Amino acid sequence: MNQASTPANEQAAYWNEEGGARWVRHIDGVETMLEPLNARLLECVAAAAGERVLDVGCGGGITSAALARAVGERGHVTGLDVSKVILDVARARYASLPNLEFLLADAGMHAFAPASYDLLTSRFGVMFFPAPHAAFANLRRAMKLGARLCFLCWRRLDENPWMGLAAAAAFSVLPPPPRPEPGAPGPFSFAKRERVTDILTVAGFGNIEFEAVDRGIDLGSLDEAMTWLTNMGPAAQPLREANEDHRAQALDAMREALGNAERNGRVVLNGATWVVKAQAS
Ligand SMILES: C[S@@+](CC[C@H](N)C(=O)[O-])C[C@H]1O[C@@H](n2cnc3c(N)ncnc32)[C@H](O)[C@@H]1O
């Protein structure tokens, strides 16, 4: 099945085209940055030997592989992603793990075998559904009754200076992009607990819990932080579209803001997330 060749939504197109290409280009750096958050996610997930696990929006598969090791040879992990370019990286990396398979599909629309999974997880892969109520209802059908859901998503941009500080500096010079519609798919679309609670409740989940998890995200040296934040994040596209003068001024403002945050040659800024836990009811 190759749903990604006919993307059903803009997000799928984005992750198969420029978004996916950019993610692959920076994949090792991004995964290293996200590592401090991974540990808490895996603790909360608590995958047990023999379980069948679905990792939604698995990207390069780093979390799927950790789960495959945790569930052992009697267990099984499916890493699912809508992006062929990103999934190609996952497949090349983890071909040697016999209990791990990668599936190219849209999580919101894939016809899963009903009641197949003991555990559904995701590291930052569930905030991009154009119709999240329907997507989570679809995922719920794939889970056994009582199965665990546990995923990581970002809180608000203004609580995430690792992403927001440099962007705010850039937007002191450049016109900011239009504010997304409330609830529009994107990295911060699951910031509000009430909204996530509503999506999960309507989809058939109970025992919903939120744990705020904050970690310092190490963006590297000042130059590395600038490379990362000019290629990805809220300011990347406006910078590409700006004229030369404005772009240069915005880059100066970003460098100054990040420079003020630099300590001992590294820029480390807070990343604010929810670990969301629930149960298929
Ligand atoms: C921010 S990346 C996270 C990747 C990976 N979980 C990680 O933490 O390294 C989001 C991922 O979700 C995937 N994605 C977005 N919409 C999706 C959908 N509807 N179905 C499956 N995957 C999706 C993207 O292709 C991308 O790989």
PDB file of C-alpha atoms and ligand atoms in Angstrom:
ATOM      1  CA  MET A   1       0.000   0.000   0.000  1.00  0.00           C
ATOM      2  CA  ASN A   2       1.336   3.396  -0.852  1.00  0.00           C
ATOM      3  CA  GLN A   3      -1.057   6.030   0.419  1.00  0.00           C
ATOM      4  CA  ALA A   4       1.794   8.469   0.521  1.00  0.00           C
ATOM      5  CA  SER A   5       2.010   8.590  -3.247  1.00  0.00           C
ATOM      6  CA  THR A   6      -1.425  10.252  -3.290  1.00  0.00           C
ATOM      7  CA  PRO A   7      -1.276  12.394  -0.166  1.00  0.00           C
ATOM      8  CA  ALA A   8      -4.715  12.713   1.348  1.00  0.00           C
ATOM      9  CA  ASN A   9      -3.937  15.974   3.110  1.00  0.00           C
ATOM     10  CA  GLU A  10      -1.526  18.887   3.166  1.00  0.00           C
ATOM     11  CA  GLN A  11       0.378  17.493   6.137  1.00  0.00           C
ATOM     12  CA  ALA A  12       0.988  14.203   4.334  1.00  0.00           C
ATOM     13  CA  ALA A  13       2.233  16.163   1.326  1.00  0.00           C
ATOM     14  CA  TYR A  14       4.442  18.309   3.573  1.00  0.00           C
ATOM     15  CA  TRP A  15       6.055  15.276   5.266  1.00  0.00           C
ATOM     16  CA  ASN A  16       6.643  13.612   1.898  1.00  0.00           C
ATOM     17  CA  GLU A  17       8.110  16.706   0.296  1.00  0.00           C
ATOM     18  CA  GLU A  18      10.056  19.615   1.794  1.00  0.00           C
ATOM     19  CA  GLY A  19       9.230  18.808   5.451  1.00  0.00           C
ATOM     20  CA  GLY A  20      10.335  15.205   5.063  1.00  0.00           C
ATOM     21  CA  ALA A  21      13.474  16.096   3.112  1.00  0.00           C
ATOM     22  CA  ARG A  22      14.440  18.631   5.786  1.00  0.00           C
ATOM     23  CA  TRP A  23      13.725  16.172   8.627  1.00  0.00           C
ATOM     24  CA  VAL A  24      15.952  13.560   6.934  1.00  0.00           C
ATOM     25  CA  ARG A  25      18.734  16.109   6.390  1.00  0.00           C
ATOM     26  CA  HIS A  26      18.792  16.969  10.105  1.00  0.00           C
ATOM     27  CA  ILE A  27      17.618  13.635  11.499  1.00  0.00           C
ATOM     28  CA  ASP A  28      20.626  12.716  13.649  1.00  0.00           C
ATOM     29  CA  GLY A  29      20.793  16.188  15.229  1.00  0.00           C
ATOM     30  CA  VAL A  30      17.036  16.347  15.871  1.00  0.00           C
ATOM     31  CA  GLU A  31      16.972  12.915  17.466  1.00  0.00           C
ATOM     32  CA  THR A  32      19.899  13.786  19.737  1.00  0.00           C
ATOM     33  CA  MET A  33      18.076  16.960  20.816  1.00  0.00           C
ATOM     34  CA  LEU A  34      14.887  15.039  21.611  1.00  0.00           C
ATOM     35  CA  GLU A  35      16.722  12.299  23.522  1.00  0.00           C
ATOM     36  CA  PRO A  36      16.222  13.802  27.036  1.00  0.00           C
ATOM     37  CA  LEU A  37      12.456  13.606  26.474  1.00  0.00           C
ATOM     38  CA  ASN A  38      12.591  10.062  25.149  1.00  0.00           C
ATOM     39  CA  ALA A  39      13.623   8.573  28.464  1.00  0.00           C
ATOM     40  CA  ARG A  40      10.485   9.804  30.255  1.00  0.00           C
ATOM     41  CA  LEU A  41       8.249   8.703  27.374  1.00  0.00           C
ATOM     42  CA  LEU A  42       9.679   5.178  27.438  1.00  0.00           C
ATOM     43  CA  GLU A  43       9.275   5.009  31.237  1.00  0.00           C
ATOM     44  CA  CYS A  44       5.607   6.007  30.964  1.00  0.00           C
ATOM     45  CA  VAL A  45       5.035   3.643  28.040  1.00  0.00           C
ATOM     46  CA  ALA A  46       6.470   0.758  30.100  1.00  0.00           C
ATOM     47  CA  ALA A  47       6.396  -1.716  27.195  1.00  0.00           C
ATOM     48  CA  ALA A  48       6.404  -5.300  28.477  1.00  0.00           C
ATOM     49  CA  ALA A  49       7.766  -8.489  26.933  1.00  0.00           C
ATOM     50  CA  GLY A  50       5.392 -10.023  24.394  1.00  0.00           C
ATOM     51  CA  GLU A  51       3.299  -6.883  23.734  1.00  0.00           C
ATOM     52  CA  ARG A  52       2.123  -5.721  20.305  1.00  0.00           C
ATOM     53  CA  VAL A  53       2.900  -2.031  19.892  1.00  0.00           C
ATOM     54  CA  LEU A  54       2.003   0.652  17.338  1.00  0.00           C
ATOM     55  CA  ASP A  55       4.335   3.679  17.125  1.00  0.00           C
ATOM     56  CA  VAL A  56       2.459   6.427  15.246  1.00  0.00           C
ATOM     57  CA  GLY A  57       4.460   8.929  13.178  1.00  0.00           C
ATOM     58  CA  CYS A  58       7.574   6.892  13.947  1.00  0.00           C
ATOM     59  CA  GLY A  59       9.889   8.981  11.764  1.00  0.00           C
ATOM     60  CA  GLY A  60      13.388   7.479  11.590  1.00  0.00           C
ATOM     61  CA  GLY A  61      12.271   4.708  13.957  1.00  0.00           C
ATOM     62  CA  ILE A  62      14.466   5.402  16.969  1.00  0.00           C
ATOM     63  CA  THR A  63      11.576   4.964  19.446  1.00  0.00           C
ATOM     64  CA  SER A  64      10.163   1.979  17.536  1.00  0.00           C
ATOM     65  CA  ALA A  65      13.545   0.250  17.798  1.00  0.00           C
ATOM     66  CA  ALA A  66      13.782   0.893  21.552  1.00  0.00           C
ATOM     67  CA  LEU A  67      10.288  -0.583  21.930  1.00  0.00           C
ATOM     68  CA  ALA A  68      11.148  -3.601  19.765  1.00  0.00           C
ATOM     69  CA  ARG A  69      14.035  -4.364  22.122  1.00  0.00           C
ATOM     70  CA  ALA A  70      11.724  -3.928  25.140  1.00  0.00           C
ATOM     71  CA  VAL A  71       8.973  -6.278  23.902  1.00  0.00           C
ATOM     72  CA  GLY A  72      11.482  -8.958  22.886  1.00  0.00           C
ATOM     73  CA  GLU A  73      11.134 -11.755  20.386  1.00  0.00           C
ATOM     74  CA  ARG A  74       7.598 -12.720  21.461  1.00  0.00           C
ATOM     75  CA  GLY A  75       6.448  -9.133  21.004  1.00  0.00           C
ATOM     76  CA  HIS A  76       6.030  -7.055  17.869  1.00  0.00           C
ATOM     77  CA  VAL A  77       6.307  -3.363  16.967  1.00  0.00           C
ATOM     78  CA  THR A  78       4.822  -1.576  13.974  1.00  0.00           C
ATOM     79  CA  GLY A  79       6.368   1.803  13.224  1.00  0.00           C
ATOM     80  CA  LEU A  80       3.873   3.682  11.079  1.00  0.00           C
ATOM     81  CA  ASP A  81       4.558   6.866   9.160  1.00  0.00           C
ATOM     82  CA  VAL A  82       2.991   8.732   6.263  1.00  0.00           C
ATOM     83  CA  SER A  83       6.357   9.855   4.867  1.00  0.00           C
ATOM     84  CA  LYS A  84       8.170   7.541   2.474  1.00  0.00           C
ATOM     85  CA  VAL A  85      11.413   9.541   2.571  1.00  0.00           C
ATOM     86  CA  ILE A  86      11.582   9.385   6.366  1.00  0.00           C
ATOM     87  CA  LEU A  87      10.501   5.741   6.545  1.00  0.00           C
ATOM     88  CA  ASP A  88      13.276   4.811   4.083  1.00  0.00           C
ATOM     89  CA  VAL A  89      15.744   5.950   6.771  1.00  0.00           C
ATOM     90  CA  ALA A  90      13.992   3.845   9.441  1.00  0.00           C
ATOM     91  CA  ARG A  91      13.999   0.745   7.227  1.00  0.00           C
ATOM     92  CA  ALA A  92      17.676   1.123   6.353  1.00  0.00           C
ATOM     93  CA  ARG A  93      18.624   1.596   9.995  1.00  0.00           C
ATOM     94  CA  TYR A  94      16.688  -1.228  11.649  1.00  0.00           C
ATOM     95  CA  ALA A  95      16.456  -4.019   9.049  1.00  0.00           C
ATOM     96  CA  SER A  96      18.188  -6.332  11.524  1.00  0.00           C
ATOM     97  CA  LEU A  97      15.372  -6.234  14.126  1.00  0.00           C
ATOM     98  CA  PRO A  98      13.055  -9.168  13.239  1.00  0.00           C
ATOM     99  CA  ASN A  99      10.164  -8.050  15.486  1.00  0.00           C
ATOM    100  CA  LEU A 100       9.992  -4.541  14.014  1.00  0.00           C
ATOM    101  CA  GLU A 101       8.173  -3.668  10.791  1.00  0.00           C
ATOM    102  CA  PHE A 102       7.589  -0.292   9.195  1.00  0.00           C
ATOM    103  CA  LEU A 103       4.311   0.595   7.541  1.00  0.00           C
ATOM    104  CA  LEU A 104       3.830   3.470   5.105  1.00  0.00           C
ATOM    105  CA  ALA A 105       0.315   4.699   5.827  1.00  0.00           C
ATOM    106  CA  ASP A 106      -1.787   7.577   7.127  1.00  0.00           C
ATOM    107  CA  ALA A 107      -2.624   6.783  10.768  1.00  0.00           C
ATOM    108  CA  GLY A 108      -5.978   8.513  10.449  1.00  0.00           C
ATOM    109  CA  MET A 109      -7.156   6.429   7.503  1.00  0.00           C
ATOM    110  CA  HIS A 110      -5.305   3.120   7.465  1.00  0.00           C
ATOM    111  CA  ALA A 111      -7.596   0.071   7.694  1.00  0.00           C
ATOM    112  CA  PHE A 112      -5.949  -1.608  10.702  1.00  0.00           C
ATOM    113  CA  ALA A 113      -6.994  -5.091  11.733  1.00  0.00           C
ATOM    114  CA  PRO A 114      -9.360  -4.406  14.656  1.00  0.00           C
ATOM    115  CA  ALA A 115      -8.205  -4.926  18.262  1.00  0.00           C
ATOM    116  CA  SER A 116      -4.589  -5.717  17.304  1.00  0.00           C
ATOM    117  CA  TYR A 117      -2.460  -3.653  19.693  1.00  0.00           C
ATOM    118  CA  ASP A 118      -1.755  -3.707  23.454  1.00  0.00           C
ATOM    119  CA  LEU A 119      -0.056  -0.343  23.351  1.00  0.00           C
ATOM    120  CA  LEU A 120      -0.149   2.692  21.101  1.00  0.00           C
ATOM    121  CA  THR A 121       2.543   5.328  21.425  1.00  0.00           C
ATOM    122  CA  SER A 122       3.986   8.296  19.596  1.00  0.00           C
ATOM    123  CA  ARG A 123       6.800  10.763  20.006  1.00  0.00           C
ATOM    124  CA  PHE A 124       5.516  14.001  18.472  1.00  0.00           C
ATOM    125  CA  GLY A 125       3.668  12.174  15.668  1.00  0.00           C
ATOM    126  CA  VAL A 126      -0.019  12.684  16.505  1.00  0.00           C
ATOM    127  CA  MET A 127      -0.417  16.473  16.236  1.00  0.00           C
ATOM    128  CA  PHE A 128      -0.588  16.591  12.439  1.00  0.00           C
ATOM    129  CA  PHE A 129      -3.924  14.885  11.735  1.00  0.00           C
ATOM    130  CA  PRO A 130      -6.293  17.133   9.732  1.00  0.00           C
ATOM    131  CA  ALA A 131      -9.261  15.415  11.441  1.00  0.00           C
ATOM    132  CA  PRO A 132      -7.947  14.350  14.863  1.00  0.00           C
ATOM    133  CA  HIS A 133     -11.271  13.077  16.277  1.00  0.00           C
ATOM    134  CA  ALA A 134     -11.709  10.698  13.337  1.00  0.00           C
ATOM    135  CA  ALA A 135      -8.020   9.744  13.345  1.00  0.00           C
ATOM    136  CA  PHE A 136      -8.031   8.805  17.040  1.00  0.00           C
ATOM    137  CA  ALA A 137     -11.296   6.887  16.567  1.00  0.00           C
ATOM    138  CA  ASN A 138      -9.545   4.948  13.802  1.00  0.00           C
ATOM    139  CA  LEU A 139      -6.552   4.264  16.059  1.00  0.00           C
ATOM    140  CA  ARG A 140      -8.871   3.264  18.925  1.00  0.00           C
ATOM    141  CA  ARG A 141     -10.387   0.533  16.716  1.00  0.00           C
ATOM    142  CA  ALA A 142      -6.884  -0.874  16.161  1.00  0.00           C
ATOM    143  CA  MET A 143      -6.392  -1.255  19.939  1.00  0.00           C
ATOM    144  CA  LYS A 144      -7.550  -4.036  22.205  1.00  0.00           C
ATOM    145  CA  LEU A 145     -10.069  -3.146  24.914  1.00  0.00           C
ATOM    146  CA  GLY A 146      -8.089  -1.796  27.872  1.00  0.00           C
ATOM    147  CA  ALA A 147      -4.931  -1.211  25.766  1.00  0.00           C
ATOM    148  CA  ARG A 148      -2.679   1.702  26.778  1.00  0.00           C
ATOM    149  CA  LEU A 149      -2.182   4.924  24.877  1.00  0.00           C
ATOM    150  CA  CYS A 150       0.853   6.999  25.794  1.00  0.00           C
ATOM    151  CA  PHE A 151       2.272   9.798  23.654  1.00  0.00           C
ATOM    152  CA  LEU A 152       4.449  12.872  23.817  1.00  0.00           C
ATOM    153  CA  CYS A 153       3.320  16.230  22.381  1.00  0.00           C
ATOM    154  CA  TRP A 154       4.463  19.844  22.734  1.00  0.00           C
ATOM    155  CA  ARG A 155       2.850  22.371  25.041  1.00  0.00           C
ATOM    156  CA  ARG A 156       2.480  26.003  23.820  1.00  0.00           C
ATOM    157  CA  LEU A 157       5.156  27.665  21.683  1.00  0.00           C
ATOM    158  CA  ASP A 158       5.680  30.371  24.342  1.00  0.00           C
ATOM    159  CA  GLU A 159       6.528  27.595  26.843  1.00  0.00           C
ATOM    160  CA  ASN A 160       9.083  26.195  24.368  1.00  0.00           C
ATOM    161  CA  PRO A 161      11.882  28.758  24.050  1.00  0.00           C
ATOM    162  CA  TRP A 162      14.107  26.176  22.309  1.00  0.00           C
ATOM    163  CA  MET A 163      11.787  26.779  19.340  1.00  0.00           C
ATOM    164  CA  GLY A 164      10.190  30.124  20.220  1.00  0.00           C
ATOM    165  CA  LEU A 165      13.031  32.367  21.374  1.00  0.00           C
ATOM    166  CA  ALA A 166      14.814  32.660  18.036  1.00  0.00           C
ATOM    167  CA  ALA A 167      11.506  32.800  16.163  1.00  0.00           C
ATOM    168  CA  ALA A 168      10.320  35.740  18.311  1.00  0.00           C
ATOM    169  CA  ALA A 169      13.601  37.529  17.555  1.00  0.00           C
ATOM    170  CA  ALA A 170      13.173  36.902  13.814  1.00  0.00           C
ATOM    171  CA  PHE A 171       9.601  38.232  13.982  1.00  0.00           C
ATOM    172  CA  SER A 172      10.788  41.473  15.557  1.00  0.00           C
ATOM    173  CA  VAL A 173      12.069  42.146  12.017  1.00  0.00           C
ATOM    174  CA  LEU A 174      10.017  39.980   9.650  1.00  0.00           C
ATOM    175  CA  PRO A 175       6.222  39.903   9.443  1.00  0.00           C
ATOM    176  CA  PRO A 176       5.140  36.802  11.369  1.00  0.00           C
ATOM    177  CA  PRO A 177       3.189  34.183   9.437  1.00  0.00           C
ATOM    178  CA  PRO A 178      -0.587  34.296   9.944  1.00  0.00           C
ATOM    179  CA  ARG A 179      -1.644  32.672  13.229  1.00  0.00           C
ATOM    180  CA  PRO A 180      -2.861  29.141  12.529  1.00  0.00           C
ATOM    181  CA  GLU A 181      -6.590  28.513  12.958  1.00  0.00           C
ATOM    182  CA  PRO A 182      -7.273  27.138  16.449  1.00  0.00           C
ATOM    183  CA  GLY A 183      -6.706  23.392  16.314  1.00  0.00           C
ATOM    184  CA  ALA A 184      -5.077  23.452  12.862  1.00  0.00           C
ATOM    185  CA  PRO A 185      -2.619  20.555  12.480  1.00  0.00           C
ATOM    186  CA  GLY A 186       0.913  21.419  13.527  1.00  0.00           C
ATOM    187  CA  PRO A 187       3.490  20.834  16.275  1.00  0.00           C
ATOM    188  CA  PHE A 188       1.623  22.874  18.922  1.00  0.00           C
ATOM    189  CA  SER A 189      -1.935  21.775  18.108  1.00  0.00           C
ATOM    190  CA  PHE A 190      -2.137  19.484  21.182  1.00  0.00           C
ATOM    191  CA  ALA A 191      -0.986  22.130  23.664  1.00  0.00           C
ATOM    192  CA  LYS A 192      -4.412  22.519  25.293  1.00  0.00           C
ATOM    193  CA  ARG A 193      -5.366  19.725  27.664  1.00  0.00           C
ATOM    194  CA  GLU A 194      -9.090  20.387  27.187  1.00  0.00           C
ATOM    195  CA  ARG A 195      -8.826  19.861  23.443  1.00  0.00           C
ATOM    196  CA  VAL A 196      -6.804  16.653  23.739  1.00  0.00           C
ATOM    197  CA  THR A 197      -9.198  15.369  26.405  1.00  0.00           C
ATOM    198  CA  ASP A 198     -12.133  16.031  24.087  1.00  0.00           C
ATOM    199  CA  ILE A 199     -10.459  14.291  21.115  1.00  0.00           C
ATOM    200  CA  LEU A 200      -9.568  11.222  23.172  1.00  0.00           C
ATOM    201  CA  THR A 201     -12.908  10.985  24.993  1.00  0.00           C
ATOM    202  CA  VAL A 202     -14.914  11.207  21.780  1.00  0.00           C
ATOM    203  CA  ALA A 203     -12.627   8.588  20.184  1.00  0.00           C
ATOM    204  CA  GLY A 204     -13.312   6.089  22.988  1.00  0.00           C
ATOM    205  CA  PHE A 205     -10.510   6.542  25.517  1.00  0.00           C
ATOM    206  CA  GLY A 206     -10.804   6.833  29.299  1.00  0.00           C
ATOM    207  CA  ASN A 207      -8.483   7.331  32.310  1.00  0.00           C
ATOM    208  CA  ILE A 208      -6.871  10.307  30.546  1.00  0.00           C
ATOM    209  CA  GLU A 209      -3.863  11.778  32.379  1.00  0.00           C
ATOM    210  CA  PHE A 210      -1.422  14.582  31.566  1.00  0.00           C
ATOM    211  CA  GLU A 211       2.094  14.873  32.943  1.00  0.00           C
ATOM    212  CA  ALA A 212       4.014  18.075  32.207  1.00  0.00           C
ATOM    213  CA  VAL A 213       7.574  17.083  31.291  1.00  0.00           C
ATOM    214  CA  ASP A 214      10.146  19.854  30.838  1.00  0.00           C
ATOM    215  CA  ARG A 215      13.709  19.218  29.721  1.00  0.00           C
ATOM    216  CA  GLY A 216      16.618  21.357  28.564  1.00  0.00           C
ATOM    217  CA  ILE A 217      17.058  20.916  24.821  1.00  0.00           C
ATOM    218  CA  ASP A 218      20.672  21.237  23.744  1.00  0.00           C
ATOM    219  CA  LEU A 219      20.808  23.107  20.441  1.00  0.00           C
ATOM    220  CA  GLY A 220      24.609  22.848  20.354  1.00  0.00           C
ATOM    221  CA  SER A 221      26.992  25.731  19.774  1.00  0.00           C
ATOM    222  CA  LEU A 222      25.625  29.119  18.719  1.00  0.00           C
ATOM    223  CA  ASP A 223      26.437  28.315  15.061  1.00  0.00           C
ATOM    224  CA  GLU A 224      24.730  24.924  15.304  1.00  0.00           C
ATOM    225  CA  ALA A 225      21.658  26.475  16.929  1.00  0.00           C
ATOM    226  CA  MET A 226      21.494  29.043  14.128  1.00  0.00           C
ATOM    227  CA  THR A 227      21.764  26.339  11.443  1.00  0.00           C
ATOM    228  CA  TRP A 228      18.995  24.308  13.058  1.00  0.00           C
ATOM    229  CA  LEU A 229      16.616  27.222  13.683  1.00  0.00           C
ATOM    230  CA  THR A 230      17.052  28.796  10.248  1.00  0.00           C
ATOM    231  CA  ASN A 231      16.235  25.456   8.582  1.00  0.00           C
ATOM    232  CA  MET A 232      13.435  24.200  10.821  1.00  0.00           C
ATOM    233  CA  GLY A 233      10.913  25.819  13.113  1.00  0.00           C
ATOM    234  CA  PRO A 234       8.539  28.786  12.801  1.00  0.00           C
ATOM    235  CA  ALA A 235      11.038  31.251  11.298  1.00  0.00           C
ATOM    236  CA  ALA A 236      12.469  28.973   8.594  1.00  0.00           C
ATOM    237  CA  GLN A 237       9.913  29.664   5.863  1.00  0.00           C
ATOM    238  CA  PRO A 238       9.610  33.453   6.518  1.00  0.00           C
ATOM    239  CA  LEU A 239      13.419  33.681   6.381  1.00  0.00           C
ATOM    240  CA  ARG A 240      13.494  31.925   3.015  1.00  0.00           C
ATOM    241  CA  GLU A 241      10.866  34.325   1.671  1.00  0.00           C
ATOM    242  CA  ALA A 242      12.416  37.543   3.073  1.00  0.00           C
ATOM    243  CA  ASN A 243      14.439  39.971   0.971  1.00  0.00           C
ATOM    244  CA  GLU A 244      18.199  40.058   1.562  1.00  0.00           C
ATOM    245  CA  ASP A 245      18.177  43.069   3.933  1.00  0.00           C
ATOM    246  CA  HIS A 246      15.369  41.811   6.122  1.00  0.00           C
ATOM    247  CA  ARG A 247      16.844  38.335   6.186  1.00  0.00           C
ATOM    248  CA  ALA A 248      20.218  39.691   7.350  1.00  0.00           C
ATOM    249  CA  GLN A 249      18.554  41.793  10.094  1.00  0.00           C
ATOM    250  CA  ALA A 250      16.438  38.849  11.235  1.00  0.00           C
ATOM    251  CA  LEU A 251      19.508  36.589  11.377  1.00  0.00           C
ATOM    252  CA  ASP A 252      21.314  39.201  13.506  1.00  0.00           C
ATOM    253  CA  ALA A 253      18.346  39.380  15.887  1.00  0.00           C
ATOM    254  CA  MET A 254      18.197  35.574  16.155  1.00  0.00           C
ATOM    255  CA  ARG A 255      21.941  35.321  16.779  1.00  0.00           C
ATOM    256  CA  GLU A 256      21.754  37.977  19.502  1.00  0.00           C
ATOM    257  CA  ALA A 257      18.827  36.262  21.276  1.00  0.00           C
ATOM    258  CA  LEU A 258      20.455  32.831  21.128  1.00  0.00           C
ATOM    259  CA  GLY A 259      23.833  34.334  22.081  1.00  0.00           C
ATOM    260  CA  ASN A 260      22.286  35.744  25.273  1.00  0.00           C
ATOM    261  CA  ALA A 261      21.141  32.229  26.167  1.00  0.00           C
ATOM    262  CA  GLU A 262      24.523  30.600  25.444  1.00  0.00           C
ATOM    263  CA  ARG A 263      26.343  29.154  28.475  1.00  0.00           C
ATOM    264  CA  ASN A 264      29.747  27.440  28.291  1.00  0.00           C
ATOM    265  CA  GLY A 265      29.572  27.347  24.499  1.00  0.00           C
ATOM    266  CA  ARG A 266      26.137  25.648  24.295  1.00  0.00           C
ATOM    267  CA  VAL A 267      22.618  26.921  23.767  1.00  0.00           C
ATOM    268  CA  VAL A 268      20.304  24.884  26.006  1.00  0.00           C
ATOM    269  CA  LEU A 269      16.666  26.008  26.216  1.00  0.00           C
ATOM    270  CA  ASN A 270      13.542  24.553  27.727  1.00  0.00           C
ATOM    271  CA  GLY A 271      11.349  22.090  25.858  1.00  0.00           C
ATOM    272  CA  ALA A 272       7.850  21.814  27.397  1.00  0.00           C
ATOM    273  CA  THR A 273       5.766  18.740  26.678  1.00  0.00           C
ATOM    274  CA  TRP A 274       2.827  16.684  27.825  1.00  0.00           C
ATOM    275  CA  VAL A 275       3.113  12.982  28.299  1.00  0.00           C
ATOM    276  CA  VAL A 276      -0.493  11.985  27.700  1.00  0.00           C
ATOM    277  CA  LYS A 277      -1.718   8.634  28.992  1.00  0.00           C
ATOM    278  CA  ALA A 278      -5.091   7.011  28.393  1.00  0.00           C
ATOM    279  CA  GLN A 279      -6.764   3.646  28.036  1.00  0.00           C
ATOM    280  CA  ALA A 280      -8.953   2.216  25.283  1.00  0.00           C
ATOM    281  CA  SER A 281     -12.362   1.964  26.961  1.00  0.00           C
TER     282      SER A 281
HETATM  283  C1  LIG B   1       7.931  15.576  14.333  1.00  0.00           C
HETATM  284  S1  LIG B   1       8.102  14.092  13.420  1.00  0.00           S
HETATM  285  C2  LIG B   1       8.462  12.902  14.722  1.00  0.00           C
HETATM  286  C3  LIG B   1       9.170  11.664  14.203  1.00  0.00           C
HETATM  287  C4  LIG B   1       9.585  10.637  15.281  1.00  0.00           C
HETATM  288  N1  LIG B   1       8.466  10.159  16.065  1.00  0.00           N
HETATM  289  C5  LIG B   1      10.639  11.208  16.206  1.00  0.00           C
HETATM  290  O1  LIG B   1      10.309  11.617  17.318  1.00  0.00           O
HETATM  291  O2  LIG B   1      11.821  11.243  15.802  1.00  0.00           O
HETATM  292  C6  LIG B   1       6.429  13.731  13.017  1.00  0.00           C
HETATM  293  C7  LIG B   1       6.243  12.481  12.174  1.00  0.00           C
HETATM  294  O3  LIG B   1       4.830  12.213  12.044  1.00  0.00           O
HETATM  295  C8  LIG B   1       4.593  11.756  10.727  1.00  0.00           C
HETATM  296  N2  LIG B   1       3.164  11.958  10.401  1.00  0.00           N
HETATM  297  C9  LIG B   1       2.508  13.139  10.208  1.00  0.00           C
HETATM  298  N3  LIG B   1       1.214  12.908   9.922  1.00  0.00           N
HETATM  299  C10 LIG B   1       1.037  11.563   9.945  1.00  0.00           C
HETATM  300  C11 LIG B   1      -0.079  10.714   9.707  1.00  0.00           C
HETATM  301  N4  LIG B   1      -1.286  11.210   9.405  1.00  0.00           N
HETATM  302  N5  LIG B   1       0.098   9.370   9.787  1.00  0.00           N
HETATM  303  C12 LIG B   1       1.317   8.850  10.084  1.00  0.00           C
HETATM  304  N6  LIG B   1       2.419   9.611  10.296  1.00  0.00           N
HETATM  305  C13 LIG B   1       2.285  10.949  10.240  1.00  0.00           C
HETATM  306  C14 LIG B   1       5.555  12.577   9.874  1.00  0.00           C
HETATM  307  O4  LIG B   1       5.784  12.006   8.610  1.00  0.00           O
HETATM  308  C15 LIG B   1       6.806  12.599  10.775  1.00  0.00           C
HETATM  309  O5  LIG B   1       7.660  11.516  10.508  1.00  0.00           O
END
